[in-house]
CSV table of C-alpha atoms in Angstrom, one decimal:
chain,number,residue,atom,x,y,z
Y,1,MET,CA,19.3,138.9,17.3
Y,2,GLU,CA,20.7,136.4,14.8
Y,3,ASN,CA,18.5,134.4,12.8
Y,4,ASN,CA,18.0,132.4,9.8
Y,5,TYR,CA,16.1,135.0,7.0
Y,6,LEU,CA,14.0,132.5,6.1
Y,7,GLU,CA,12.1,132.0,9.5
Y,8,ALA,CA,11.8,135.7,9.6
Y,9,MET,CA,8.8,135.0,7.1
Y,10,GLY,CA,7.7,132.1,8.5
Y,11,PHE,CA,9.5,129.9,6.2
Y,12,LEU,CA,11.4,126.4,7.7
Y,13,PRO,CA,15.1,127.4,8.1
Y,14,ASP,CA,16.4,125.2,6.0
Y,15,TRP,CA,16.0,125.7,2.2
Y,16,GLN,CA,16.0,122.7,0.7
Y,17,ALA,CA,12.8,121.7,3.1
Y,18,THR,CA,11.2,124.8,2.3
Y,19,TYR,CA,11.3,124.1,-1.1
Y,20,ASP,CA,9.9,120.7,-0.9
Y,21,LEU,CA,6.9,122.0,0.6
Y,22,LEU,CA,6.2,124.4,-2.7
Y,23,PRO,CA,3.3,123.4,-4.4
Y,24,LEU,CA,5.1,124.0,-7.6
Y,25,PRO,CA,1.9,122.8,-10.3
Y,26,ALA,CA,-0.3,125.3,-8.3
Y,27,MET,CA,2.2,128.3,-8.2
Y,28,VAL,CA,1.7,131.5,-10.4
Y,29,GLY,CA,4.0,131.9,-13.2
Y,30,LEU,CA,4.7,132.9,-17.0
Y,31,PRO,CA,5.2,130.8,-19.9
Y,32,ARG,CA,8.6,130.7,-21.5
Y,33,ASN,CA,9.7,133.9,-23.3
Y,34,ASP,CA,12.7,135.4,-25.2
Y,35,GLN,CA,14.0,136.2,-21.6
Y,36,PHE,CA,13.2,133.3,-19.3
Y,37,ASN,CA,12.8,129.9,-19.9
Y,38,HIS,CA,9.9,129.6,-17.0
Y,39,ILE,CA,9.0,132.2,-14.1
Y,40,VAL,CA,7.0,130.7,-11.0
Y,41,VAL,CA,6.0,132.2,-8.0
Y,42,TYR,CA,5.0,131.3,-4.5
Y,43,THR,CA,2.8,133.7,-3.1
Y,44,ASP,CA,1.7,133.4,0.6
Y,45,ASP,CA,-1.4,134.8,2.1
Y,46,SER,CA,0.7,136.4,4.8
Y,47,GLY,CA,2.8,138.6,2.3
Y,48,ALA,CA,5.8,136.0,2.2
Y,49,ASN,CA,6.9,135.7,-1.9
Y,50,ILE,CA,9.5,133.1,-3.2
Y,51,CYS,CA,10.6,133.6,-6.9
Y,52,LEU,CA,12.3,130.6,-9.1
Y,53,PHE,CA,13.3,131.4,-12.4
Y,54,GLU,CA,15.6,130.0,-15.2
Y,55,THR,CA,16.8,132.4,-17.7
Y,56,ALA,CA,17.1,132.1,-21.8
Y,57,ASP,CA,21.0,130.7,-21.0
Y,58,GLY,CA,19.9,128.2,-18.5
Y,59,SER,CA,20.9,130.1,-15.0
Y,60,SER,CA,18.8,129.4,-12.0
Y,61,ARG,CA,18.0,131.8,-9.5
Y,62,GLU,CA,15.8,132.3,-6.8
Y,63,SER,CA,14.2,135.3,-4.9
Y,64,LEU,CA,12.4,136.2,-1.7
Y,65,THR,CA,10.6,139.5,-1.4
Y,66,VAL,CA,8.2,140.5,1.6
Y,67,VAL,CA,5.0,142.5,-0.2
Y,68,GLY,CA,3.6,145.1,1.9
Y,69,THR,CA,1.5,148.2,0.8
Y,70,ALA,CA,2.6,150.6,-2.3
Y,71,ARG,CA,4.0,153.3,-1.2
Y,72,VAL,CA,7.4,154.6,-3.0
Y,73,SER,CA,8.4,155.7,-6.6
Y,74,VAL,CA,11.3,154.1,-7.9
Y,75,GLU,CA,13.2,153.6,-11.2
Y,76,GLY,CA,15.6,151.6,-12.1
Y,77,TRP,CA,17.1,148.2,-13.7
Y,78,GLN,CA,18.6,144.6,-13.2
Y,79,VAL,CA,22.1,144.0,-12.6
Y,80,VAL,CA,21.6,140.5,-13.1
Y,81,PRO,CA,18.0,138.7,-13.4
Y,82,GLY,CA,16.6,138.7,-10.0
Y,83,ILE,CA,18.7,142.0,-8.4
Y,84,ALA,CA,17.9,145.1,-9.2
Y,85,HIS,CA,19.6,148.7,-8.9
Y,86,LEU,CA,16.7,150.7,-7.9
Y,87,SER,CA,16.4,154.4,-7.0
Y,88,VAL,CA,13.9,155.5,-4.2
Y,89,LEU,CA,12.3,158.7,-5.5
Y,90,TYR,CA,11.0,161.6,-3.5
Y,91,GLU,CA,7.9,162.9,-4.7
Y,92,ASP,CA,9.0,165.7,-6.9
Y,93,GLY,CA,11.1,162.7,-8.7
Y,94,GLU,CA,14.8,163.6,-7.3
Y,95,GLU,CA,16.4,160.6,-5.9
Y,96,MET,CA,16.5,160.1,-2.5
Y,97,THR,CA,18.5,156.9,-2.4
Y,98,ARG,CA,19.9,153.9,-4.2
Y,99,LEU,CA,19.5,150.1,-3.5
Y,100,LEU,CA,20.4,146.7,-4.7
Y,101,ILE,CA,17.1,144.5,-4.1
Y,102,TRP,CA,15.7,141.2,-4.7
Y,103,VAL,CA,12.5,141.4,-6.9
Y,104,ASP,CA,10.1,138.5,-7.3
Y,105,ASP,CA,9.0,140.1,-10.7
Y,106,PRO,CA,12.6,140.1,-12.9
Y,107,HIS,CA,10.2,140.1,-16.1
Y,108,MET,CA,9.6,143.9,-15.3
Y,109,TYR,CA,13.0,145.4,-15.4
Y,110,PRO,CA,15.7,145.5,-18.0
Y,111,VAL,CA,18.9,144.0,-17.4
Y,112,TYR,CA,22.1,146.2,-17.8
Y,113,GLY,CA,24.5,145.3,-15.7
Y,114,LEU,CA,26.3,148.0,-13.8
Y,115,GLU,CA,25.2,150.8,-16.0
Y,116,ALA,CA,22.0,151.3,-17.5
Y,117,ASP,CA,22.7,152.1,-21.2
Y,118,GLY,CA,18.7,152.3,-22.4
Y,119,PRO,CA,15.3,153.0,-20.8
Y,120,VAL,CA,14.7,152.0,-17.4
Y,121,ALA,CA,11.6,150.9,-15.3
Y,122,ARG,CA,9.9,153.5,-13.2
Y,123,TYR,CA,7.0,152.9,-10.9
Y,124,GLY,CA,5.0,155.2,-8.9
Y,125,ASP,CA,3.3,152.7,-6.5
Y,126,TYR,CA,6.4,150.5,-5.6
Y,127,ARG,CA,6.3,147.9,-2.4
Y,128,VAL,CA,9.9,148.1,-0.9
Y,129,GLY,CA,10.4,145.3,1.9
Y,130,ALA,CA,13.3,143.7,4.1
Y,131,ILE,CA,14.1,140.4,5.4
Y,132,ALA,CA,16.0,140.7,8.9
Y,133,VAL,CA,19.2,138.4,8.9
Y,134,ASP,CA,21.2,139.7,11.8
Y,135,VAL,CA,19.4,142.4,13.8
Y,136,GLU,CA,18.9,144.1,17.1
Y,137,VAL,CA,15.4,145.5,18.5
Y,138,PHE,CA,15.1,148.7,20.5
Y,139,ASP,CA,12.0,149.4,22.5
Y,140,SER,CA,12.6,153.2,21.8
Y,141,GLU,CA,14.6,155.4,19.8
Y,142,GLU,CA,16.0,156.6,23.5
Y,143,ASP,CA,17.6,153.1,23.9
Y,144,TRP,CA,18.9,152.9,20.7
Y,145,GLU,CA,20.6,156.0,20.6
Y,146,LYS,CA,22.5,155.0,24.3
Y,147,VAL,CA,24.5,152.7,22.3
Y,148,GLN,CA,25.4,154.5,19.3
Y,149,THR,CA,28.2,156.5,18.6
Y,150,PRO,CA,27.8,159.8,17.4
Y,151,ILE,CA,29.5,161.6,14.7
Y,152,SER,CA,31.1,164.6,15.6
Y,153,MET,CA,30.3,167.9,13.4
Y,154,LYS,CA,32.0,170.6,15.4
Y,155,ASP,CA,35.3,171.2,13.2
Y,156,SER,CA,33.1,170.0,10.0
Y,157,PRO,CA,33.1,172.3,7.2
Y,158,ALA,CA,28.8,171.9,7.3
Y,159,LYS,CA,28.9,173.5,10.1
Y,160,ARG,CA,31.0,176.1,9.4
Y,161,MET,CA,28.8,177.3,6.8
Y,162,ASP,CA,25.6,176.5,9.3
Y,163,GLU,CA,26.0,177.1,12.5
Y,164,ASP,CA,22.9,176.2,13.6
Y,165,LEU,CA,23.7,172.1,12.8
Y,166,PRO,CA,23.7,169.9,15.9
Y,167,ASN,CA,27.8,169.2,17.2
Y,168,GLU,CA,26.6,165.6,17.0
Y,169,VAL,CA,24.6,163.4,14.9
Y,170,TYR,CA,23.6,160.1,14.4
Y,171,ILE,CA,23.5,157.5,11.2
Y,172,GLY,CA,19.9,156.4,12.0
Y,173,PRO,CA,17.6,155.6,13.7
Y,174,ARG,CA,15.9,156.0,9.8
Y,175,PHE,CA,18.8,154.6,7.4
Y,176,VAL,CA,19.1,152.0,4.7
Y,177,ALA,CA,22.1,151.7,3.0
Y,178,SER,CA,23.5,148.6,0.3
Y,179,PRO,CA,27.3,148.1,1.0
Y,180,TRP,CA,27.5,145.8,-2.4
Y,181,LEU,CA,27.0,149.2,-4.4
Y,182,PHE,CA,30.0,150.9,-3.4
Y,183,ALA,CA,32.0,147.5,-4.3
Y,184,LEU,CA,30.2,147.4,-7.9
Y,185,TYR,CA,31.1,151.1,-8.5
Y,186,SER,CA,34.3,150.6,-7.3
Y,187,GLY,CA,35.1,147.6,-9.7
Y,188,GLU,CA,35.7,145.4,-6.1
Y,189,ALA,CA,32.6,143.1,-7.3
Y,190,GLY,CA,31.2,142.5,-10.7
Y,191,PRO,CA,27.2,142.2,-11.4
Y,192,GLU,CA,27.5,138.2,-10.8
Y,193,ASP,CA,28.9,138.9,-7.2
Y,194,VAL,CA,26.4,141.2,-5.4
Y,195,SER,CA,24.1,140.7,-3.1
Y,196,PRO,CA,20.6,142.3,-1.6
Y,197,ILE,CA,22.0,142.5,1.7
Y,198,GLY,CA,21.7,145.5,3.2
Y,199,MET,CA,22.2,147.8,6.3
Y,200,LEU,CA,18.6,148.8,8.0
Y,201,LYS,CA,17.9,151.1,10.6
Y,202,ALA,CA,14.4,151.7,10.8
Y,203,VAL,CA,11.4,152.6,13.5
Y,204,CYS,CA,8.5,150.5,13.8
Y,205,ASN,CA,4.9,152.1,12.7
Y,206,GLU,CA,2.5,149.0,13.0
Y,207,VAL,CA,3.4,145.6,14.2
Y,208,THR,CA,1.3,142.6,12.9
Y,209,ILE,CA,1.9,138.8,13.5
Y,210,VAL,CA,0.8,136.7,10.6
Y,211,THR,CA,1.0,132.9,9.8
Y,212,ASN,CA,2.9,131.7,6.9
Y,213,ARG,CA,0.2,129.4,4.9
Y,214,LEU,CA,3.0,127.0,3.7
Y,215,THR,CA,4.4,125.9,7.1
Y,216,GLY,CA,1.7,127.1,9.8
Y,217,ASN,CA,4.7,129.7,11.3
Y,218,GLN,CA,3.8,133.0,12.6
Y,219,TRP,CA,6.1,136.1,11.5
Y,220,TYR,CA,6.1,139.6,12.4
Y,221,LYS,CA,5.5,141.7,9.6
Y,222,VAL,CA,6.3,145.6,10.3
Y,223,ASN,CA,5.4,148.7,8.7
Y,224,ALA,CA,8.4,150.5,9.6
Y,225,ASP,CA,10.1,154.0,8.6
Y,226,CYS,CA,13.6,153.9,7.0
Y,227,GLY,CA,13.4,157.3,5.5
Y,228,PHE,CA,10.7,156.1,3.4
Y,229,PRO,CA,7.9,153.4,4.1
Y,230,ILE,CA,9.0,149.9,4.4
Y,231,THR,CA,7.6,146.3,5.2
Y,232,LEU,CA,10.0,144.5,7.3
Y,233,GLY,CA,10.0,140.5,8.2
Y,234,LEU,CA,10.9,139.6,11.8
Y,235,PRO,CA,11.4,135.9,13.1
Y,236,ILE,CA,8.4,135.3,15.8
Y,237,GLY,CA,11.2,134.5,18.4
Y,238,THR,CA,12.5,138.3,18.1
Y,239,THR,CA,13.2,139.5,21.5
Y,240,PRO,CA,12.3,141.9,22.6
Y,241,ALA,CA,9.1,141.7,20.7
Y,242,PRO,CA,8.6,144.7,18.3
Y,243,HIS,CA,5.9,147.1,18.8
Y,244,PRO,CA,4.9,150.7,17.6
Y,245,GLY,CA,8.0,153.1,18.4
Y,246,SER,CA,10.7,150.1,18.4
Y,247,VAL,CA,13.8,150.4,16.4
Y,248,VAL,CA,15.5,148.0,14.5
Y,249,ASP,CA,19.1,148.0,13.2
Y,250,GLY,CA,21.4,145.5,11.5
Y,251,LYS,CA,21.6,143.4,8.2
Y,252,ALA,CA,18.8,142.7,6.0
Y,253,PHE,CA,18.0,141.5,2.7
Y,254,LEU,CA,16.5,144.5,1.0
Y,255,THR,CA,13.3,143.2,-1.3
Y,256,GLY,CA,11.2,144.9,-3.9
Y,257,THR,CA,7.8,144.3,-6.3
Y,258,THR,CA,5.7,146.0,-8.4
Y,259,GLY,CA,2.9,144.2,-7.1
Y,260,PHE,CA,2.5,141.9,-10.6
Y,261,TRP,CA,1.4,138.6,-8.8
Y,262,LEU,CA,-1.4,140.2,-6.7
Y,263,ALA,CA,-4.8,139.6,-8.1
Y,264,ASP,CA,-5.5,143.1,-8.5
Y,265,TYR,CA,-2.5,144.1,-10.3
Y,266,GLU,CA,-3.1,146.6,-13.2
Y,267,ASP,CA,0.1,147.5,-15.6
Y,268,PRO,CA,1.1,151.1,-15.2
Y,269,TYR,CA,2.0,150.9,-18.9
Y,270,ALA,CA,-1.3,149.3,-20.4
């Protein structure tokens, strides 16, 4: 299934048409400061956020996020304003994975570029999301596995060290990665080139149909498991329709937010 990512959040498929609907005077934001000339955010009741900001040097950017439940611990920084390099952490603080994600609260993370050379942001109740771009939905993990090509472990060093390992393994159905991180680390891309597009394989746990207040369009808001909890946006026309136990596999924009724009947000550093 291929779709326009804006429709995965119930917005209009055309960015300019969506922008024209935004109630700019009524949007929440922050006053001008040393880093940003402005930050304004449209917060939709359905959990679809649009952030518009201009940095102090006059660079204008936008980001989108799917806002779900606060469920993971992260630490990191921004490679450029609006795109964060975040490590998702296990409960003991060890790193689970690294991602490049869109954020709707760019004032909450330092900007360092490729490597952090100072303090990083740390949040214990973070909201990681995803916006479907080009994905396929399978009715079950079994259906997903039928069309996958497993990786043989028979002659691998890991198999020789542990005979209990299976002869074949699959990448998924719970997996997420940011390909642009590899380009960034190798020097093939600079911080200004990177994208929050990611590879996502997730099992749906809870599926809700919500309505975008700005457009009146419905979309699927899915609590899913990609190795850790994530909230995924899918277009209402997705077929087969997602349900608990479905597997979503493909490309998605990865997103994150501290929940700063929520009415009940409490600053962890206050």
